[in-house]
mmCIF file of C-alpha atoms in Angstrom:
data_model
loop_
_atom_site.group_PDB
_atom_site.id
_atom_site.type_symbol
_atom_site.label_atom_id
_atom_site.label_comp_id
_atom_site.label_asym_id
_atom_site.label_seq_id
_atom_site.Cartn_x
_atom_site.Cartn_y
_atom_site.Cartn_z
ATOM 1 C CA MET A 1 96.902 86.289 81.549
ATOM 2 C CA LYS A 2 95.768 89.319 83.351
ATOM 3 C CA HIS A 3 95.467 93.347 81.767
ATOM 4 C CA VAL A 4 96.775 96.201 83.643
ATOM 5 C CA THR A 5 96.033 99.500 83.069
ATOM 6 C CA ILE A 6 99.532 102.727 84.052
ATOM 7 C CA LEU A 7 96.369 105.215 84.455
ATOM 8 C CA VAL A 8 97.977 109.129 83.537
ATOM 9 C CA PRO A 9 95.494 111.553 84.356
ATOM 10 C CA LYS A 10 95.655 114.531 83.399
ATOM 11 C CA GLY A 11 97.339 117.259 85.683
ATOM 12 C CA ASN A 12 100.450 116.449 85.640
ATOM 13 C CA ALA A 13 100.494 112.984 87.282
ATOM 14 C CA ASN A 14 103.731 112.277 89.343
ATOM 15 C CA LEU A 15 106.135 110.608 86.542
ATOM 16 C CA SER A 16 108.141 108.020 88.742
ATOM 17 C CA SER A 17 105.030 105.760 89.957
ATOM 18 C CA ILE A 18 103.409 105.632 86.103
ATOM 19 C CA THR A 19 107.446 104.283 84.713
ATOM 20 C CA GLY A 20 108.218 102.673 88.048
ATOM 21 C CA SER A 21 105.006 101.031 88.466
ATOM 22 C CA HIS A 22 105.791 99.822 84.439
ATOM 23 C CA GLU A 23 109.802 99.128 85.245
ATOM 24 C CA ILE A 24 108.248 96.554 87.564
ATOM 25 C CA LEU A 25 105.110 94.961 87.266
ATOM 26 C CA THR A 26 107.193 94.276 83.261
ATOM 27 C CA SER A 27 109.954 92.766 85.046
ATOM 28 C CA ALA A 28 108.926 90.606 86.892
ATOM 29 C CA ASN A 29 106.888 88.934 84.352
ATOM 30 C CA ALA A 30 110.244 88.329 82.874
ATOM 31 C CA TYR A 31 111.721 87.096 85.670
ATOM 32 C CA TRP A 32 108.392 84.357 85.395
ATOM 33 C CA ARG A 33 109.007 83.077 81.673
ATOM 34 C CA LYS A 34 112.233 82.273 82.542
ATOM 35 C CA GLN A 35 111.082 80.374 85.136
ATOM 36 C CA GLY A 36 109.550 78.415 82.432
ATOM 37 C CA ASN A 37 105.817 80.276 82.781
ATOM 38 C CA LYS A 38 103.699 82.444 79.997
ATOM 39 C CA PRO A 39 104.052 85.461 80.457
ATOM 40 C CA ARG A 40 101.774 86.480 83.581
ATOM 41 C CA LEU A 41 101.089 90.523 82.725
ATOM 42 C CA GLU A 42 99.550 92.841 79.210
ATOM 43 C CA VAL A 43 100.882 96.615 80.970
ATOM 44 C CA THR A 44 99.872 99.165 79.069
ATOM 45 C CA LEU A 45 99.517 103.063 79.643
ATOM 46 C CA ALA A 46 95.802 104.596 78.979
ATOM 47 C CA SER A 47 94.909 107.638 79.582
ATOM 48 C CA THR A 48 91.387 110.452 77.937
ATOM 49 C CA GLU A 49 94.369 112.209 75.843
ATOM 50 C CA SER A 50 96.533 110.652 73.779
ATOM 51 C CA GLU A 51 99.770 113.228 74.778
ATOM 52 C CA LEU A 52 100.585 113.935 77.768
ATOM 53 C CA LYS A 53 103.673 116.139 79.597
ATOM 54 C CA LEU A 54 104.884 115.214 82.520
ATOM 55 C CA ASP A 55 107.458 116.418 85.651
ATOM 56 C CA ALA A 56 107.168 119.565 84.013
ATOM 57 C CA GLY A 57 107.008 119.385 80.066
ATOM 58 C CA PHE A 58 110.381 117.978 80.364
ATOM 59 C CA VAL A 59 108.521 113.850 79.417
ATOM 60 C CA THR A 60 105.857 113.594 76.798
ATOM 61 C CA VAL A 61 103.814 110.593 76.971
ATOM 62 C CA HIS A 62 101.512 108.686 74.081
ATOM 63 C CA PRO A 63 99.137 106.708 76.453
ATOM 64 C CA ILE A 64 96.808 104.820 74.515
ATOM 65 C CA HIS A 65 92.803 106.557 75.315
ATOM 66 C CA ILE A 66 91.012 104.577 78.136
ATOM 67 C CA GLN A 67 87.992 103.852 75.713
ATOM 68 C CA THR A 68 90.061 101.333 73.422
ATOM 69 C CA ILE A 69 90.295 99.720 76.263
ATOM 70 C CA GLN A 70 87.046 97.108 76.866
ATOM 71 C CA LYS A 71 87.919 95.498 80.296
ATOM 72 C CA THR A 72 91.265 95.288 82.160
ATOM 73 C CA ASP A 73 92.009 93.238 84.690
ATOM 74 C CA LEU A 74 93.368 95.815 87.785
ATOM 75 C CA LEU A 75 93.247 99.592 87.504
ATOM 76 C CA ILE A 76 96.951 101.410 88.584
ATOM 77 C CA ILE A 77 96.706 105.365 89.364
ATOM 78 C CA PRO A 78 99.674 107.435 89.971
ATOM 79 C CA SER A 79 99.593 109.851 92.464
ATOM 80 C CA ALA A 80 98.910 113.054 91.229
ATOM 81 C CA PRO A 81 99.466 116.605 93.153
ATOM 82 C CA TYR A 82 95.565 117.192 94.556
ATOM 83 C CA SER A 83 92.969 120.210 93.173
ATOM 84 C CA ALA A 84 89.299 120.136 92.786
ATOM 85 C CA GLN A 85 91.364 121.185 89.091
ATOM 86 C CA LEU A 86 92.333 117.540 88.862
ATOM 87 C CA ILE A 87 88.793 116.326 89.747
ATOM 88 C CA ARG A 88 87.004 118.637 87.024
ATOM 89 C CA GLU A 89 89.455 117.019 85.003
ATOM 90 C CA ASN A 90 89.629 113.976 85.287
ATOM 91 C CA GLU A 91 85.986 113.045 84.999
ATOM 92 C CA ALA A 92 85.748 111.415 81.835
ATOM 93 C CA MET A 93 88.467 109.122 83.805
ATOM 94 C CA ILE A 94 86.583 109.165 87.221
ATOM 95 C CA GLY A 95 83.893 107.586 86.291
ATOM 96 C CA TRP A 96 85.501 104.556 83.598
ATOM 97 C CA ILE A 97 87.213 103.796 86.784
ATOM 98 C CA ARG A 98 83.780 102.718 88.861
ATOM 99 C CA GLU A 99 82.719 101.044 85.138
ATOM 100 C CA GLN A 100 85.625 98.872 85.225
ATOM 101 C CA TYR A 101 85.660 97.835 88.640
ATOM 102 C CA LEU A 102 81.777 97.358 89.417
ATOM 103 C CA GLY A 103 82.560 95.419 85.530
ATOM 104 C CA GLY A 104 85.315 92.700 87.800
ATOM 105 C CA ALA A 105 88.082 94.996 87.701
ATOM 106 C CA GLU A 106 90.421 95.582 90.206
ATOM 107 C CA ILE A 107 92.661 99.182 91.521
ATOM 108 C CA ALA A 108 95.671 99.707 92.679
ATOM 109 C CA SER A 109 95.288 103.928 93.563
ATOM 110 C CA MET A 110 99.326 105.515 94.242
ATOM 111 C CA CYS A 111 99.844 108.514 97.282
ATOM 112 C CA THR A 112 97.986 111.217 96.363
ATOM 113 C CA GLY A 113 95.525 108.877 93.928
ATOM 114 C CA ALA A 114 94.077 108.042 96.501
ATOM 115 C CA PHE A 115 92.567 111.547 96.117
ATOM 116 C CA LEU A 116 91.067 110.393 92.024
ATOM 117 C CA LEU A 117 89.736 107.214 93.645
ATOM 118 C CA ALA A 118 87.860 108.101 96.423
ATOM 119 C CA ALA A 119 85.809 110.878 94.182
ATOM 120 C CA THR A 120 84.177 107.494 92.051
ATOM 121 C CA GLY A 121 82.681 107.229 95.226
ATOM 122 C CA LEU A 122 83.628 103.867 95.727
ATOM 123 C CA MET A 123 85.411 104.237 98.557
ATOM 124 C CA ASP A 124 82.712 105.316 101.192
ATOM 125 C CA GLY A 125 83.239 103.228 103.803
ATOM 126 C CA ARG A 126 85.946 101.316 103.402
ATOM 127 C CA MET A 127 89.555 101.274 104.383
ATOM 128 C CA CYS A 128 92.236 104.202 102.775
ATOM 129 C CA SER A 129 95.058 105.504 102.196
ATOM 130 C CA THR A 130 97.380 108.191 101.141
ATOM 131 C CA HIS A 131 100.993 111.016 102.044
ATOM 132 C CA TRP A 132 100.440 111.964 105.276
ATOM 133 C CA SER A 133 100.731 115.512 104.638
ATOM 134 C CA ALA A 134 97.626 114.754 102.864
ATOM 135 C CA GLU A 135 95.195 113.910 105.446
ATOM 136 C CA ALA A 136 93.570 116.909 106.767
ATOM 137 C CA SER A 137 92.364 117.665 102.835
ATOM 138 C CA PHE A 138 91.885 114.051 102.769
ATOM 139 C CA ARG A 139 89.442 113.675 104.977
ATOM 140 C CA GLN A 140 87.592 116.858 105.172
ATOM 141 C CA LEU A 141 86.792 115.653 101.138
ATOM 142 C CA PHE A 142 85.786 112.506 102.090
ATOM 143 C CA PRO A 143 84.342 112.498 105.504
ATOM 144 C CA LYS A 144 82.623 109.219 104.569
ATOM 145 C CA ILE A 145 85.966 106.933 104.522
ATOM 146 C CA LYS A 146 87.854 105.387 107.066
ATOM 147 C CA LEU A 147 90.961 106.753 105.867
ATOM 148 C CA GLN A 148 94.338 104.685 107.602
ATOM 149 C CA ALA A 149 96.811 107.578 107.161
ATOM 150 C CA ASP A 150 99.037 105.715 109.843
ATOM 151 C CA LYS A 151 99.093 102.249 107.195
ATOM 152 C CA LEU A 152 101.222 101.418 104.348
ATOM 153 C CA ILE A 153 99.238 99.422 102.308
ATOM 154 C CA THR A 154 95.497 98.924 102.827
ATOM 155 C CA ALA A 155 93.178 95.795 101.201
ATOM 156 C CA GLU A 156 89.926 95.837 101.020
ATOM 157 C CA LYS A 157 87.836 93.988 98.277
ATOM 158 C CA GLY A 158 89.744 94.492 95.656
ATOM 159 C CA ILE A 159 90.892 97.773 96.421
ATOM 160 C CA TYR A 160 94.902 98.527 97.244
ATOM 161 C CA THR A 161 95.811 101.778 98.267
ATOM 162 C CA ASN A 162 99.018 103.577 99.673
ATOM 163 C CA GLY A 163 100.819 105.809 102.094
ATOM 164 C CA GLY A 164 103.018 108.531 100.383
ATOM 165 C CA ALA A 165 105.475 108.980 98.721
ATOM 166 C CA TYR A 166 107.663 105.457 97.145
ATOM 167 C CA SER A 167 105.857 103.838 99.107
ATOM 168 C CA PHE A 168 104.111 102.663 96.266
ATOM 169 C CA LEU A 169 106.564 101.077 95.724
ATOM 170 C CA ASN A 170 105.703 98.013 98.620
ATOM 171 C CA LEU A 171 102.620 97.556 96.718
ATOM 172 C CA ILE A 172 103.452 97.443 93.799
ATOM 173 C CA LEU A 173 105.124 94.139 95.790
ATOM 174 C CA PHE A 174 102.399 93.671 97.605
ATOM 175 C CA LEU A 175 100.671 93.269 93.537
ATOM 176 C CA VAL A 176 103.834 91.525 92.546
ATOM 177 C CA GLU A 177 103.005 89.113 95.410
ATOM 178 C CA LYS A 178 99.651 88.442 93.729
ATOM 179 C CA TYR A 179 99.946 88.178 90.887
ATOM 180 C CA PHE A 180 102.449 85.992 90.927
ATOM 181 C CA ASP A 181 104.128 84.658 94.031
ATOM 182 C CA ARG A 182 105.698 85.124 96.730
ATOM 183 C CA GLN A 183 109.389 84.698 94.764
ATOM 184 C CA THR A 184 109.352 86.965 92.119
ATOM 185 C CA ALA A 185 108.295 89.868 94.963
ATOM 186 C CA ILE A 186 111.764 89.325 96.861
ATOM 187 C CA TYR A 187 113.196 88.902 93.063
ATOM 188 C CA CYS A 188 112.362 92.095 92.961
ATOM 189 C CA SER A 189 112.491 93.592 96.226
ATOM 190 C CA LYS A 190 116.592 92.418 95.885
ATOM 191 C CA LEU A 191 116.603 94.456 91.968
ATOM 192 C CA PHE A 192 114.982 97.978 93.229
ATOM 193 C CA GLN A 193 116.202 97.028 96.365
ATOM 194 C CA ILE A 194 112.669 97.837 98.040
ATOM 195 C CA ASP A 195 112.380 97.068 102.094
ATOM 196 C CA MET A 196 109.553 94.196 101.764
ATOM 197 C CA GLU A 197 108.884 94.522 105.642
ATOM 198 C CA ARG A 198 107.638 98.424 105.774
ATOM 199 C CA SER A 199 103.940 97.744 107.499
ATOM 200 C CA SER A 200 104.229 101.142 108.231
ATOM 201 C CA GLN A 201 104.500 104.606 108.072
ATOM 202 C CA SER A 202 103.864 106.555 110.770
ATOM 203 C CA PRO A 203 108.132 106.857 111.530
ATOM 204 C CA PHE A 204 108.087 109.338 108.687
ATOM 205 C CA PHE A 205 105.030 111.050 109.159
ATOM 206 C CA ILE A 206 105.231 115.502 109.687
ATOM 207 C CA PHE A 207 102.664 116.096 112.649
ATOM 208 C CA GLN A 208 101.106 119.352 110.850
ATOM 209 C CA ALA A 209 99.007 121.481 113.552
ATOM 210 C CA GLN A 210 95.840 121.474 111.019
ATOM 211 C CA LYS A 211 93.715 125.257 111.147
ATOM 212 C CA ASN A 212 92.780 126.140 107.707
ATOM 213 C CA HIS A 213 89.645 124.611 109.175
ATOM 214 C CA GLY A 214 88.001 127.482 110.366
ATOM 215 C CA ASP A 215 86.395 127.579 113.664
ATOM 216 C CA SER A 216 88.383 130.343 115.579
ATOM 217 C CA LEU A 217 87.314 128.816 118.933
ATOM 218 C CA ILE A 218 88.938 126.095 117.963
ATOM 219 C CA GLU A 219 92.278 127.464 116.735
ATOM 220 C CA GLN A 220 93.132 129.571 120.294
ATOM 221 C CA ALA A 221 92.450 126.342 122.158
ATOM 222 C CA GLN A 222 94.709 124.320 119.708
ATOM 223 C CA THR A 223 97.146 127.729 119.956
ATOM 224 C CA TYR A 224 96.558 127.462 123.910
ATOM 225 C CA ILE A 225 97.755 123.474 123.989
ATOM 226 C CA GLU A 226 101.188 124.073 122.089
ATOM 227 C CA GLU A 227 101.853 126.528 123.773
ATOM 228 C CA HIS A 228 101.110 124.107 127.557
ATOM 229 C CA LEU A 229 103.025 120.917 126.420
ATOM 230 C CA SER A 230 105.123 120.913 129.966
ATOM 231 C CA GLY A 231 102.168 121.323 132.068
ATOM 232 C CA LYS A 232 99.267 120.247 132.679
ATOM 233 C CA ILE A 233 95.870 120.821 130.720
ATOM 234 C CA SER A 234 92.972 120.559 132.163
ATOM 235 C CA PHE A 235 90.207 120.323 128.939
ATOM 236 C CA GLU A 236 87.336 120.999 131.233
ATOM 237 C CA GLU A 237 89.271 124.479 132.699
ATOM 238 C CA LEU A 238 89.961 124.649 128.985
ATOM 239 C CA ALA A 239 86.943 123.849 127.424
ATOM 240 C CA ALA A 240 85.004 126.692 130.354
ATOM 241 C CA GLU A 241 87.603 129.024 129.520
ATOM 242 C CA LEU A 242 86.222 129.230 126.079
ATOM 243 C CA ALA A 243 82.804 129.174 127.308
ATOM 244 C CA ILE A 244 81.657 126.348 125.805
ATOM 245 C CA SER A 245 80.181 123.132 126.952
ATOM 246 C CA ARG A 246 83.284 120.099 127.460
ATOM 247 C CA ARG A 247 80.278 118.218 124.992
ATOM 248 C CA ASN A 248 80.241 120.949 122.309
ATOM 249 C CA PHE A 249 83.922 121.741 122.667
ATOM 250 C CA ASP A 250 84.844 117.807 122.171
ATOM 251 C CA ARG A 251 82.796 117.582 119.220
ATOM 252 C CA ARG A 252 83.627 121.094 117.392
ATOM 253 C CA PHE A 253 87.954 120.243 117.823
ATOM 254 C CA ILE A 254 87.416 116.368 116.019
ATOM 255 C CA LYS A 255 85.217 118.484 113.864
ATOM 256 C CA ALA A 256 87.582 120.902 112.755
ATOM 257 C CA THR A 257 91.647 119.065 113.735
ATOM 258 C CA GLY A 258 90.471 115.342 113.453
ATOM 259 C CA ASN A 259 91.707 114.396 116.348
ATOM 260 C CA THR A 260 90.051 114.442 119.502
ATOM 261 C CA PRO A 261 91.656 116.973 122.211
ATOM 262 C CA VAL A 262 93.260 114.616 123.704
ATOM 263 C CA GLU A 263 94.257 113.100 120.745
ATOM 264 C CA TYR A 264 95.920 116.452 119.913
ATOM 265 C CA LEU A 265 97.724 116.581 122.535
ATOM 266 C CA GLN A 266 99.652 113.637 122.592
ATOM 267 C CA ARG A 267 100.259 113.973 118.559
ATOM 268 C CA VAL A 268 101.629 118.056 118.986
ATOM 269 C CA LYS A 269 103.798 116.472 123.053
ATOM 270 C CA ILE A 270 105.766 114.117 120.281
ATOM 271 C CA GLU A 271 105.796 115.425 117.335
ATOM 272 C CA VAL A 272 108.142 118.297 119.681
ATOM 273 C CA ALA A 273 109.761 114.672 121.477
ATOM 274 C CA LYS A 274 110.778 113.699 117.721
ATOM 275 C CA LYS A 275 112.216 116.872 116.381
ATOM 276 C CA SER A 276 114.294 116.583 120.300
ATOM 277 C CA LEU A 277 115.771 113.089 119.382
ATOM 278 C CA GLU A 278 116.469 114.075 116.107
ATOM 279 C CA LYS A 279 118.771 117.405 116.542
ATOM 280 C CA GLY A 280 119.339 116.858 120.365
ATOM 281 C CA ARG A 281 121.734 114.829 122.849
ATOM 282 C CA LYS A 282 119.146 115.171 125.512
ATOM 283 C CA SER A 283 118.371 111.523 126.080
ATOM 284 C CA ILE A 284 115.221 109.884 126.149
ATOM 285 C CA PHE A 285 114.511 111.490 130.181
ATOM 286 C CA GLU A 286 114.806 114.832 129.452
ATOM 287 C CA VAL A 287 113.279 115.067 125.294
ATOM 288 C CA MET A 288 110.058 113.089 127.463
ATOM 289 C CA GLU A 289 110.276 115.678 130.834
ATOM 290 C CA GLU A 290 110.404 118.517 128.574
ATOM 291 C CA VAL A 291 106.452 117.945 126.563
ATOM 292 C CA GLY A 292 104.961 117.413 129.969
ATOM 293 C CA TYR A 293 105.394 113.443 130.556
ATOM 294 C CA SER A 294 106.595 112.419 133.854
ATOM 295 C CA ASP A 295 105.007 108.497 133.011
ATOM 296 C CA ASP A 296 108.072 107.122 131.332
ATOM 297 C CA LYS A 297 105.734 103.769 130.845
ATOM 298 C CA ALA A 298 103.245 106.586 129.219
ATOM 299 C CA PHE A 299 105.359 108.354 127.088
ATOM 300 C CA ARG A 300 106.844 105.034 125.979
ATOM 301 C CA GLU A 301 103.589 103.505 125.081
ATOM 302 C CA VAL A 302 101.565 106.887 123.324
ATOM 303 C CA PHE A 303 105.242 107.590 120.787
ATOM 304 C CA ARG A 304 104.977 103.859 120.255
ATOM 305 C CA LYS A 305 101.587 104.627 118.710
ATOM 306 C CA ILE A 306 102.199 107.169 116.915
ATOM 307 C CA THR A 307 105.404 106.499 115.211
ATOM 308 C CA SER A 308 105.182 102.374 115.801
ATOM 309 C CA LEU A 309 109.389 102.434 116.797
ATOM 310 C CA SER A 310 109.400 103.580 120.281
ATOM 311 C CA PRO A 311 111.784 106.582 121.372
ATOM 312 C CA LEU A 312 114.708 105.085 121.416
ATOM 313 C CA GLU A 313 114.656 103.108 117.618
ATOM 314 C CA TYR A 314 113.930 106.496 116.248
ATOM 315 C CA ARG A 315 116.133 108.062 118.130
ATOM 316 C CA ALA A 316 118.752 105.565 116.395
ATOM 317 C CA LYS A 317 117.513 106.109 113.639
ATOM 318 C CA TYR A 318 117.719 109.415 112.922
ATOM 319 C CA ASN A 319 119.974 111.031 114.808
ATOM 320 C CA ARG A 320 123.428 109.132 114.322
ATOM 321 C CA GLY A 321 125.519 110.854 117.392
ATOM 322 C CA ALA A 322 123.085 110.185 120.151
ATOM 323 C CA THR A 323 124.228 107.446 121.923
ATOM 324 C CA SER A 324 122.420 107.975 125.720
ATOM 325 C CA ALA A 325 119.274 107.080 126.488
#
């Protein structure tokens, strides 16, 4: 039998990712036993505290202490609102997570639980996902980690991460299939009505202009880009206007925003296009021209690259009133 530890960190951890993980895993175990098998998992909640209040104090949980667990097979780190205090308050838990992994345990982090996972140092040089809204903060704090913010799930060397919010349900199904079998995962998918086919969180991205970096020159460049979406932008000319070489401009832009100037321009254009497709009745060609694309093929390729959907698919998903192409 495998031992699963769902951690409850200090700092108002997300209750749904704790209770949801517990419920699905125990339901998988019950289904597995009904098929005539022995129990596959033992699931416990653990923390450095004997009592924690969650959801603004509405719910109280009583986990066992992590030091009473000598060895576990799978650690689950739930989502928790990130702050520097979150890391400070959970230093003992972070060290324990690292020890358990080095002792053979696997780890699954959910949403912004990736910040606690990253603080262990285990993810340096490895792939990781987290909520799209935390992308800029995560990249700034943990530059050695290969953040894959578009991925719904990443898996590398016994460490599993997922994207934002309720996409933790897809990670739990992934773990059910790994620890039980495909049929049990399908059963849980049907029981809890979770779409098993999701593989990306890109359709749910809301691109945020990263302007809290403190580089005033790059902020000027960002503002210029955002105000000239419908025209052709020459980054050579923009760099010259800002009295900086193109090479240094690119370097500073990437350091400040996490994107090259071209990537930033594409993301801003596509975010504006997404909003037009969601709210209005403009045709896809009108939206394409509105954000400065004259090549239909190029627009569709960039749109799919960023959202994982075609413009037509995106509009069908988020705008019920629009019918024209």
